[in-house]
Structure formats: structure tokens, C-alpha cells
mmCIF file of N, CA and C in Angstrom:
data_model
loop_
_atom_site.group_PDB
_atom_site.id
_atom_site.type_symbol
_atom_site.label_atom_id
_atom_site.label_comp_id
_atom_site.label_asym_id
_atom_site.label_seq_id
_atom_site.Cartn_x
_atom_site.Cartn_y
_atom_site.Cartn_z
ATOM 1 N N GLY A 33 0.808 -1.191 0.000
ATOM 2 C CA GLY A 33 0.000 0.000 0.000
ATOM 3 C C GLY A 33 0.844 1.244 0.000
ATOM 4 N N TRP A 34 0.198 2.379 -0.123
ATOM 5 C CA TRP A 34 0.865 3.672 -0.189
ATOM 6 C C TRP A 34 0.310 4.558 0.902
ATOM 7 N N CYS A 35 1.199 5.268 1.578
ATOM 8 C CA CYS A 35 0.766 6.153 2.661
ATOM 9 C C CYS A 35 1.202 7.565 2.358
ATOM 10 N N PRO A 36 0.342 8.559 2.582
ATOM 11 C CA PRO A 36 0.747 9.955 2.392
ATOM 12 C C PRO A 36 1.811 10.346 3.411
ATOM 13 N N LEU A 37 2.655 11.307 3.035
ATOM 14 C CA LEU A 37 3.714 11.756 3.921
ATOM 15 C C LEU A 37 3.248 12.836 4.876
ATOM 16 N N SER A 38 2.071 13.371 4.659
ATOM 17 C CA SER A 38 1.581 14.393 5.567
ATOM 18 C C SER A 38 0.111 14.134 5.874
ATOM 19 N N THR A 39 -0.373 14.760 6.933
ATOM 20 C CA THR A 39 -1.764 14.572 7.315
ATOM 21 C C THR A 39 -2.670 15.594 6.652
ATOM 22 N N THR A 40 -2.122 16.470 5.813
ATOM 23 C CA THR A 40 -2.928 17.517 5.198
ATOM 24 C C THR A 40 -3.642 17.032 3.952
ATOM 25 N N GLY A 41 -3.437 15.775 3.552
ATOM 26 C CA GLY A 41 -4.135 15.251 2.387
ATOM 27 C C GLY A 41 -3.253 14.292 1.630
ATOM 28 N N ALA A 42 -3.850 13.660 0.633
ATOM 29 C CA ALA A 42 -3.111 12.681 -0.153
ATOM 30 C C ALA A 42 -2.029 13.372 -0.965
ATOM 31 N N GLN A 43 -0.914 12.709 -1.088
ATOM 32 C CA GLN A 43 0.203 13.247 -1.853
ATOM 33 C C GLN A 43 0.386 12.389 -3.087
ATOM 34 N N ASN A 44 0.185 12.979 -4.260
ATOM 35 C CA ASN A 44 0.258 12.233 -5.488
ATOM 36 C C ASN A 44 1.443 12.628 -6.367
ATOM 37 N N THR A 45 2.099 13.715 -6.081
ATOM 38 C CA THR A 45 3.234 14.126 -6.892
ATOM 39 C C THR A 45 4.394 13.170 -6.642
ATOM 40 N N GLN A 46 4.988 12.673 -7.721
ATOM 41 C CA GLN A 46 6.109 11.749 -7.619
ATOM 42 C C GLN A 46 7.285 12.278 -8.427
ATOM 43 N N LEU A 47 8.473 11.977 -7.966
ATOM 44 C CA LEU A 47 9.701 12.373 -8.637
ATOM 45 C C LEU A 47 10.364 11.108 -9.157
ATOM 46 N N LEU A 48 10.424 10.952 -10.476
ATOM 47 C CA LEU A 48 11.007 9.774 -11.107
ATOM 48 C C LEU A 48 12.464 10.037 -11.454
ATOM 49 N N VAL A 49 13.296 9.013 -11.282
ATOM 50 C CA VAL A 49 14.739 9.128 -11.506
ATOM 51 C C VAL A 49 15.127 8.314 -12.734
ATOM 52 N N GLU A 50 15.931 8.899 -13.591
ATOM 53 C CA GLU A 50 16.471 8.198 -14.751
ATOM 54 C C GLU A 50 17.972 8.433 -14.783
ATOM 55 N N PRO A 51 18.815 7.400 -14.812
ATOM 56 C CA PRO A 51 18.470 5.990 -14.824
ATOM 57 C C PRO A 51 17.831 5.570 -13.499
ATOM 58 N N PRO A 52 16.994 4.525 -13.542
ATOM 59 C CA PRO A 52 16.146 4.177 -12.384
ATOM 60 C C PRO A 52 16.858 3.357 -11.309
ATOM 61 N N TRP A 53 17.892 3.940 -10.699
ATOM 62 C CA TRP A 53 18.646 3.285 -9.626
ATOM 63 C C TRP A 53 18.796 4.237 -8.460
ATOM 64 N N THR A 54 18.834 3.678 -7.250
ATOM 65 C CA THR A 54 19.038 4.495 -6.067
ATOM 66 C C THR A 54 20.141 3.881 -5.213
ATOM 67 N N PRO A 55 21.058 4.663 -4.657
ATOM 68 C CA PRO A 55 21.084 6.120 -4.727
ATOM 69 C C PRO A 55 21.481 6.606 -6.122
ATOM 70 N N ALA A 56 20.924 7.746 -6.502
ATOM 71 C CA ALA A 56 21.277 8.379 -7.768
ATOM 72 C C ALA A 56 22.637 9.062 -7.603
ATOM 73 N N VAL A 57 23.469 8.975 -8.635
ATOM 74 C CA VAL A 57 24.797 9.595 -8.580
ATOM 75 C C VAL A 57 25.001 10.495 -9.797
ATOM 76 N N LEU A 58 25.668 11.626 -9.576
ATOM 77 C CA LEU A 58 25.859 12.614 -10.628
ATOM 78 C C LEU A 58 26.485 12.032 -11.887
ATOM 79 N N TRP A 59 27.467 11.167 -11.717
ATOM 80 C CA TRP A 59 28.175 10.671 -12.896
ATOM 81 C C TRP A 59 27.326 9.750 -13.753
ATOM 82 N N ASP A 60 26.082 9.468 -13.361
ATOM 83 C CA ASP A 60 25.128 8.731 -14.198
ATOM 84 C C ASP A 60 24.318 9.667 -15.096
ATOM 85 N N ARG A 61 24.590 10.970 -15.057
ATOM 86 C CA ARG A 61 23.826 11.959 -15.825
ATOM 87 C C ARG A 61 22.325 11.822 -15.522
ATOM 88 N N VAL A 62 21.979 12.127 -14.290
ATOM 89 C CA VAL A 62 20.630 11.927 -13.757
ATOM 90 C C VAL A 62 19.642 12.939 -14.335
ATOM 91 N N THR A 63 18.469 12.430 -14.702
ATOM 92 C CA THR A 63 17.343 13.268 -15.105
ATOM 93 C C THR A 63 16.190 12.983 -14.160
ATOM 94 N N LEU A 64 15.561 14.048 -13.654
ATOM 95 C CA LEU A 64 14.405 13.923 -12.775
ATOM 96 C C LEU A 64 13.157 14.357 -13.533
ATOM 97 N N THR A 65 12.065 13.614 -13.358
ATOM 98 C CA THR A 65 10.789 13.952 -13.976
ATOM 99 C C THR A 65 9.741 14.051 -12.885
ATOM 100 N N CYS A 66 9.054 15.192 -12.838
ATOM 101 C CA CYS A 66 8.013 15.428 -11.848
ATOM 102 C C CYS A 66 6.676 15.002 -12.446
ATOM 103 N N GLN A 67 5.990 14.079 -11.764
ATOM 104 C CA GLN A 67 4.696 13.604 -12.227
ATOM 105 C C GLN A 67 3.619 13.972 -11.229
ATOM 106 N N GLY A 68 2.576 14.619 -11.729
ATOM 107 C CA GLY A 68 1.450 15.009 -10.903
ATOM 108 C C GLY A 68 0.460 15.777 -11.752
ATOM 109 N N SER A 69 -0.665 16.149 -11.172
ATOM 110 C CA SER A 69 -1.691 16.871 -11.913
ATOM 111 C C SER A 69 -1.331 18.341 -12.047
ATOM 112 N N GLY A 70 -1.893 18.956 -13.071
ATOM 113 C CA GLY A 70 -1.644 20.370 -13.314
ATOM 114 C C GLY A 70 -0.794 20.563 -14.555
ATOM 115 N N THR A 71 -0.547 21.802 -14.897
ATOM 116 C CA THR A 71 0.232 22.145 -16.074
ATOM 117 C C THR A 71 1.711 21.916 -15.818
ATOM 118 N N PRO A 72 2.414 21.184 -16.711
ATOM 119 C CA PRO A 72 3.847 20.947 -16.500
ATOM 120 C C PRO A 72 4.651 22.237 -16.335
ATOM 121 N N ASN A 73 4.241 23.318 -17.009
ATOM 122 C CA ASN A 73 4.967 24.594 -16.896
ATOM 123 C C ASN A 73 4.865 25.195 -15.503
ATOM 124 N N ASP A 74 3.973 24.660 -14.674
ATOM 125 C CA ASP A 74 3.799 25.165 -13.312
ATOM 126 C C ASP A 74 4.574 24.359 -12.281
ATOM 127 N N THR A 75 5.524 23.542 -12.721
ATOM 128 C CA THR A 75 6.324 22.751 -11.793
ATOM 129 C C THR A 75 7.351 23.639 -11.107
ATOM 130 N N THR A 76 7.400 23.562 -9.782
ATOM 131 C CA THR A 76 8.411 24.281 -9.011
ATOM 132 C C THR A 76 9.373 23.253 -8.434
ATOM 133 N N TRP A 77 10.669 23.507 -8.625
ATOM 134 C CA TRP A 77 11.718 22.598 -8.160
ATOM 135 C C TRP A 77 12.390 23.164 -6.921
ATOM 136 N N TYR A 78 12.740 22.265 -5.986
ATOM 137 C CA TYR A 78 13.453 22.631 -4.771
ATOM 138 C C TYR A 78 14.733 21.820 -4.682
ATOM 139 N N LYS A 79 15.813 22.490 -4.308
ATOM 140 C CA LYS A 79 17.088 21.813 -4.068
ATOM 141 C C LYS A 79 17.531 22.167 -2.666
ATOM 142 N N ASP A 80 17.788 21.137 -1.850
ATOM 143 C CA ASP A 80 18.211 21.336 -0.457
ATOM 144 C C ASP A 80 17.278 22.280 0.292
ATOM 145 N N GLU A 81 15.965 22.052 0.138
ATOM 146 C CA GLU A 81 14.901 22.785 0.845
ATOM 147 C C GLU A 81 14.682 24.224 0.367
ATOM 148 N N SER A 82 15.440 24.688 -0.628
ATOM 149 C CA SER A 82 15.251 26.051 -1.141
ATOM 150 C C SER A 82 14.630 26.008 -2.530
ATOM 151 N N ARG A 83 13.734 26.951 -2.814
ATOM 152 C CA ARG A 83 13.163 27.042 -4.150
ATOM 153 C C ARG A 83 14.306 27.282 -5.120
ATOM 154 N N TRP A 84 14.336 26.506 -6.195
ATOM 155 C CA TRP A 84 15.500 26.509 -7.060
ATOM 156 C C TRP A 84 15.175 26.897 -8.487
ATOM 157 N N HIS A 85 14.033 26.398 -9.005
ATOM 158 C CA HIS A 85 13.738 26.585 -10.424
ATOM 159 C C HIS A 85 12.245 26.403 -10.644
ATOM 160 N N LYS A 86 11.690 27.142 -11.593
ATOM 161 C CA LYS A 86 10.288 26.936 -11.969
ATOM 162 C C LYS A 86 10.250 26.739 -13.470
ATOM 163 N N GLY A 87 9.492 25.753 -13.887
ATOM 164 C CA GLY A 87 9.414 25.512 -15.323
ATOM 165 C C GLY A 87 8.850 24.157 -15.645
ATOM 166 N N LEU A 88 9.478 23.469 -16.587
ATOM 167 C CA LEU A 88 8.974 22.208 -17.100
ATOM 168 C C LEU A 88 9.118 21.077 -16.090
ATOM 169 N N ASP A 89 8.493 19.947 -16.420
ATOM 170 C CA ASP A 89 8.461 18.829 -15.477
ATOM 171 C C ASP A 89 9.664 17.899 -15.582
ATOM 172 N N ARG A 90 10.630 18.196 -16.446
ATOM 173 C CA ARG A 90 11.811 17.334 -16.630
ATOM 174 C C ARG A 90 13.062 18.187 -16.462
ATOM 175 N N LEU A 91 14.031 17.657 -15.708
ATOM 176 C CA LEU A 91 15.194 18.457 -15.348
ATOM 177 C C LEU A 91 16.442 17.587 -15.266
ATOM 178 N N GLY A 92 17.500 17.982 -15.968
ATOM 179 C CA GLY A 92 18.797 17.321 -15.830
ATOM 180 C C GLY A 92 19.499 17.868 -14.597
ATOM 181 N N VAL A 93 20.150 16.984 -13.840
ATOM 182 C CA VAL A 93 20.773 17.377 -12.578
ATOM 183 C C VAL A 93 22.283 17.512 -12.763
ATOM 184 N N SER A 94 22.831 18.650 -12.314
ATOM 185 C CA SER A 94 24.264 18.910 -12.429
ATOM 186 C C SER A 94 24.954 19.035 -11.078
ATOM 187 N N TYR A 95 24.181 19.042 -9.990
ATOM 188 C CA TYR A 95 24.743 19.249 -8.659
ATOM 189 C C TYR A 95 24.195 18.206 -7.687
ATOM 190 N N ALA A 96 25.035 17.762 -6.775
ATOM 191 C CA ALA A 96 24.595 16.852 -5.718
ATOM 192 C C ALA A 96 23.651 17.607 -4.786
ATOM 193 N N GLY A 97 22.700 16.890 -4.208
ATOM 194 C CA GLY A 97 21.782 17.511 -3.263
ATOM 195 C C GLY A 97 20.492 16.728 -3.159
ATOM 196 N N SER A 98 19.548 17.279 -2.402
ATOM 197 C CA SER A 98 18.236 16.689 -2.217
ATOM 198 C C SER A 98 17.231 17.490 -3.043
ATOM 199 N N TYR A 99 16.490 16.813 -3.908
ATOM 200 C CA TYR A 99 15.575 17.472 -4.833
ATOM 201 C C TYR A 99 14.140 17.085 -4.539
ATOM 202 N N LYS A 100 13.233 18.063 -4.699
ATOM 203 C CA LYS A 100 11.791 17.844 -4.625
ATOM 204 C C LYS A 100 11.151 18.661 -5.732
ATOM 205 N N CYS A 101 9.929 18.290 -6.080
ATOM 206 C CA CYS A 101 9.178 19.128 -7.015
ATOM 207 C C CYS A 101 7.766 19.328 -6.478
ATOM 208 N N HIS A 102 7.122 20.391 -6.938
ATOM 209 C CA HIS A 102 5.769 20.734 -6.503
ATOM 210 C C HIS A 102 4.913 20.964 -7.736
ATOM 211 N N ARG A 103 3.748 20.309 -7.733
ATOM 212 C CA ARG A 103 2.759 20.548 -8.784
ATOM 213 C C ARG A 103 1.534 21.136 -8.101
ATOM 214 N N PRO A 104 0.916 22.168 -8.709
ATOM 215 C CA PRO A 104 -0.171 22.894 -8.051
ATOM 216 C C PRO A 104 -1.326 22.021 -7.559
ATOM 217 N N ASP A 105 -1.716 21.007 -8.321
ATOM 218 C CA ASP A 105 -2.898 20.223 -7.951
ATOM 219 C C ASP A 105 -2.601 19.056 -7.014
ATOM 220 N N THR A 106 -1.345 18.598 -6.966
ATOM 221 C CA THR A 106 -1.046 17.390 -6.180
ATOM 222 C C THR A 106 0.030 17.590 -5.123
ATOM 223 N N GLY A 107 0.607 18.776 -5.032
ATOM 224 C CA GLY A 107 1.508 19.086 -3.930
ATOM 225 C C GLY A 107 2.962 18.727 -4.154
ATOM 226 N N LEU A 108 3.652 18.547 -3.041
ATOM 227 C CA LEU A 108 5.104 18.355 -3.018
ATOM 228 C C LEU A 108 5.451 16.869 -3.085
ATOM 229 N N SER A 109 6.478 16.553 -3.854
ATOM 230 C CA SER A 109 6.930 15.161 -3.969
ATOM 231 C C SER A 109 7.807 14.777 -2.784
ATOM 232 N N PRO A 110 7.972 13.479 -2.564
ATOM 233 C CA PRO A 110 9.003 13.035 -1.628
ATOM 234 C C PRO A 110 10.376 13.415 -2.197
ATOM 235 N N PRO A 111 11.401 13.557 -1.354
ATOM 236 C CA PRO A 111 12.716 13.972 -1.848
ATOM 237 C C PRO A 111 13.459 12.841 -2.558
ATOM 238 N N VAL A 112 14.329 13.240 -3.484
ATOM 239 C CA VAL A 112 15.273 12.328 -4.128
ATOM 240 C C VAL A 112 16.661 12.903 -3.904
ATOM 241 N N ARG A 113 17.551 12.087 -3.361
ATOM 242 C CA ARG A 113 18.923 12.526 -3.090
ATOM 243 C C ARG A 113 19.811 12.111 -4.253
ATOM 244 N N VAL A 114 20.590 13.065 -4.760
ATOM 245 C CA VAL A 114 21.586 12.805 -5.796
ATOM 246 C C VAL A 114 22.944 13.074 -5.167
ATOM 247 N N SER A 115 23.822 12.055 -5.187
ATOM 248 C CA SER A 115 25.120 12.201 -4.524
ATOM 249 C C SER A 115 26.235 12.285 -5.556
ATOM 250 N N ASN A 116 27.414 12.571 -5.080
ATOM 251 C CA ASN A 116 28.610 12.588 -5.920
ATOM 252 C C ASN A 116 29.600 11.542 -5.400
ATOM 253 N N ASP A 117 29.070 10.493 -4.731
ATOM 254 C CA ASP A 117 29.921 9.449 -4.178
ATOM 255 C C ASP A 117 30.680 8.720 -5.287
ATOM 256 N N GLN A 118 31.890 8.292 -4.961
ATOM 257 C CA GLN A 118 32.724 7.601 -5.939
ATOM 258 C C GLN A 118 32.449 6.104 -6.001
ATOM 259 N N LEU A 119 31.849 5.533 -4.947
ATOM 260 C CA LEU A 119 31.511 4.115 -4.907
ATOM 261 C C LEU A 119 30.114 3.970 -4.319
ATOM 262 N N VAL A 120 29.209 3.299 -5.033
ATOM 263 C CA VAL A 120 27.834 3.156 -4.557
ATOM 264 C C VAL A 120 27.339 1.731 -4.766
ATOM 265 N N LEU A 121 26.484 1.288 -3.854
ATOM 266 C CA LEU A 121 25.744 0.047 -4.007
ATOM 267 C C LEU A 121 24.321 0.472 -4.338
ATOM 268 N N GLN A 122 23.868 0.167 -5.547
ATOM 269 C CA GLN A 122 22.581 0.644 -6.019
ATOM 270 C C GLN A 122 21.548 -0.478 -6.070
ATOM 271 N N VAL A 123 20.274 -0.081 -5.856
ATOM 272 C CA VAL A 123 19.124 -0.961 -6.016
ATOM 273 C C VAL A 123 18.154 -0.276 -6.979
ATOM 274 N N PRO A 124 17.235 -1.036 -7.582
ATOM 275 C CA PRO A 124 16.261 -0.398 -8.483
ATOM 276 C C PRO A 124 15.447 0.661 -7.747
ATOM 277 N N ALA A 125 15.201 1.780 -8.418
ATOM 278 C CA ALA A 125 14.437 2.883 -7.827
ATOM 279 C C ALA A 125 12.948 2.617 -8.012
ATOM 280 N N ARG A 126 12.444 1.626 -7.282
ATOM 281 C CA ARG A 126 11.021 1.288 -7.293
ATOM 282 C C ARG A 126 10.671 0.716 -5.927
ATOM 283 N N ALA A 127 9.402 0.591 -5.684
ATOM 284 C CA ALA A 127 8.971 0.022 -4.406
ATOM 285 C C ALA A 127 9.390 -1.445 -4.341
ATOM 286 N N LEU A 128 10.037 -1.820 -3.251
ATOM 287 C CA LEU A 128 10.469 -3.193 -3.048
ATOM 288 C C LEU A 128 9.697 -3.800 -1.886
ATOM 289 N N LEU A 129 9.303 -5.043 -2.044
ATOM 290 C CA LEU A 129 8.582 -5.744 -0.993
ATOM 291 C C LEU A 129 9.413 -6.917 -0.505
ATOM 292 N N GLU A 130 9.186 -7.299 0.752
ATOM 293 C CA GLU A 130 9.891 -8.449 1.306
ATOM 294 C C GLU A 130 9.638 -9.672 0.437
ATOM 295 N N GLY A 131 10.717 -10.386 0.106
ATOM 296 C CA GLY A 131 10.611 -11.572 -0.741
ATOM 297 C C GLY A 131 10.901 -11.299 -2.205
ATOM 298 N N ASP A 132 10.956 -10.005 -2.619
ATOM 299 C CA ASP A 132 11.296 -9.674 -4.005
ATOM 300 C C ASP A 132 12.723 -10.096 -4.316
ATOM 301 N N THR A 133 12.957 -10.553 -5.531
ATOM 302 C CA THR A 133 14.306 -10.777 -6.015
ATOM 303 C C THR A 133 14.826 -9.450 -6.532
ATOM 304 N N VAL A 134 15.999 -9.028 -6.038
ATOM 305 C CA VAL A 134 16.522 -7.704 -6.359
ATOM 306 C C VAL A 134 17.910 -7.835 -6.961
ATOM 307 N N THR A 135 18.168 -7.072 -8.016
ATOM 308 C CA THR A 135 19.505 -6.978 -8.587
ATOM 309 C C THR A 135 20.213 -5.785 -7.953
ATOM 310 N N LEU A 136 21.388 -6.021 -7.382
ATOM 311 C CA LEU A 136 22.195 -4.954 -6.797
ATOM 312 C C LEU A 136 23.318 -4.618 -7.762
ATOM 313 N N ARG A 137 23.721 -3.348 -7.778
ATOM 314 C CA ARG A 137 24.859 -2.932 -8.597
ATOM 315 C C ARG A 137 25.888 -2.247 -7.700
ATOM 316 N N CYS A 138 27.122 -2.743 -7.718
ATOM 317 C CA CYS A 138 28.218 -2.072 -7.026
ATOM 318 C C CYS A 138 29.001 -1.346 -8.096
ATOM 319 N N ARG A 139 29.039 0.001 -7.995
ATOM 320 C CA ARG A 139 29.627 0.788 -9.080
ATOM 321 C C ARG A 139 30.574 1.842 -8.522
ATOM 322 N N GLY A 140 31.608 2.103 -9.283
ATOM 323 C CA GLY A 140 32.570 3.125 -8.891
ATOM 324 C C GLY A 140 33.275 3.717 -10.070
#
């Protein structure tokens, strides 16, 4: 199941990561896509809790940090962290359940 992150209402805005692995790392040339209701041109982006950019729903990432997006009709997304680590153990960026078979990637 899915649970909202706040008690003020359902949260439907999602931040998708491409390539779809977590943790996301800069040297993978990460692209974030904000999905939610409303006009894509009304997407507001936040980096490290500060308003960073307003515009389209797709954004290439050039700096390490914590990213969120906001869509007028569905609110704020959960954060996605993009790091600049030199060695990472990655898992697929999707919901995982106990008992799932998971492919891990050790990359550096």
C-alpha cells in the first residue's frame, strides 16, 4: 500500500529518476521527472529545501543535493537525493517488498 507523507491530504506528486537506480549519482547523468496533476509549466523545483527553479516537469541534474518538485494540484513530492559518491551500491528505484528478487549494482 501507499501512505501519504503528511496529514494535510493525499500526496500524489512523484519524482522519477532516470536511470532508475538508487542512490542516484551525478556521474550517471541523472534526469528527474516530476509527475502530478496540473500544467507541466507550473512545476516548481526545490534543491536542499530552497526554491530553485520553476518551469517544465523534466530536469537534468548537475549538482549533488536533495531534490523535490511541486505541482499545483497534487503538492510536493518526496525527496530524491543525488550524490557525488565515488563508490555506490545501487538498487532499483522502485517500491520493493519483502521476498522480491533484487539486482544490486556495485559501481565506482
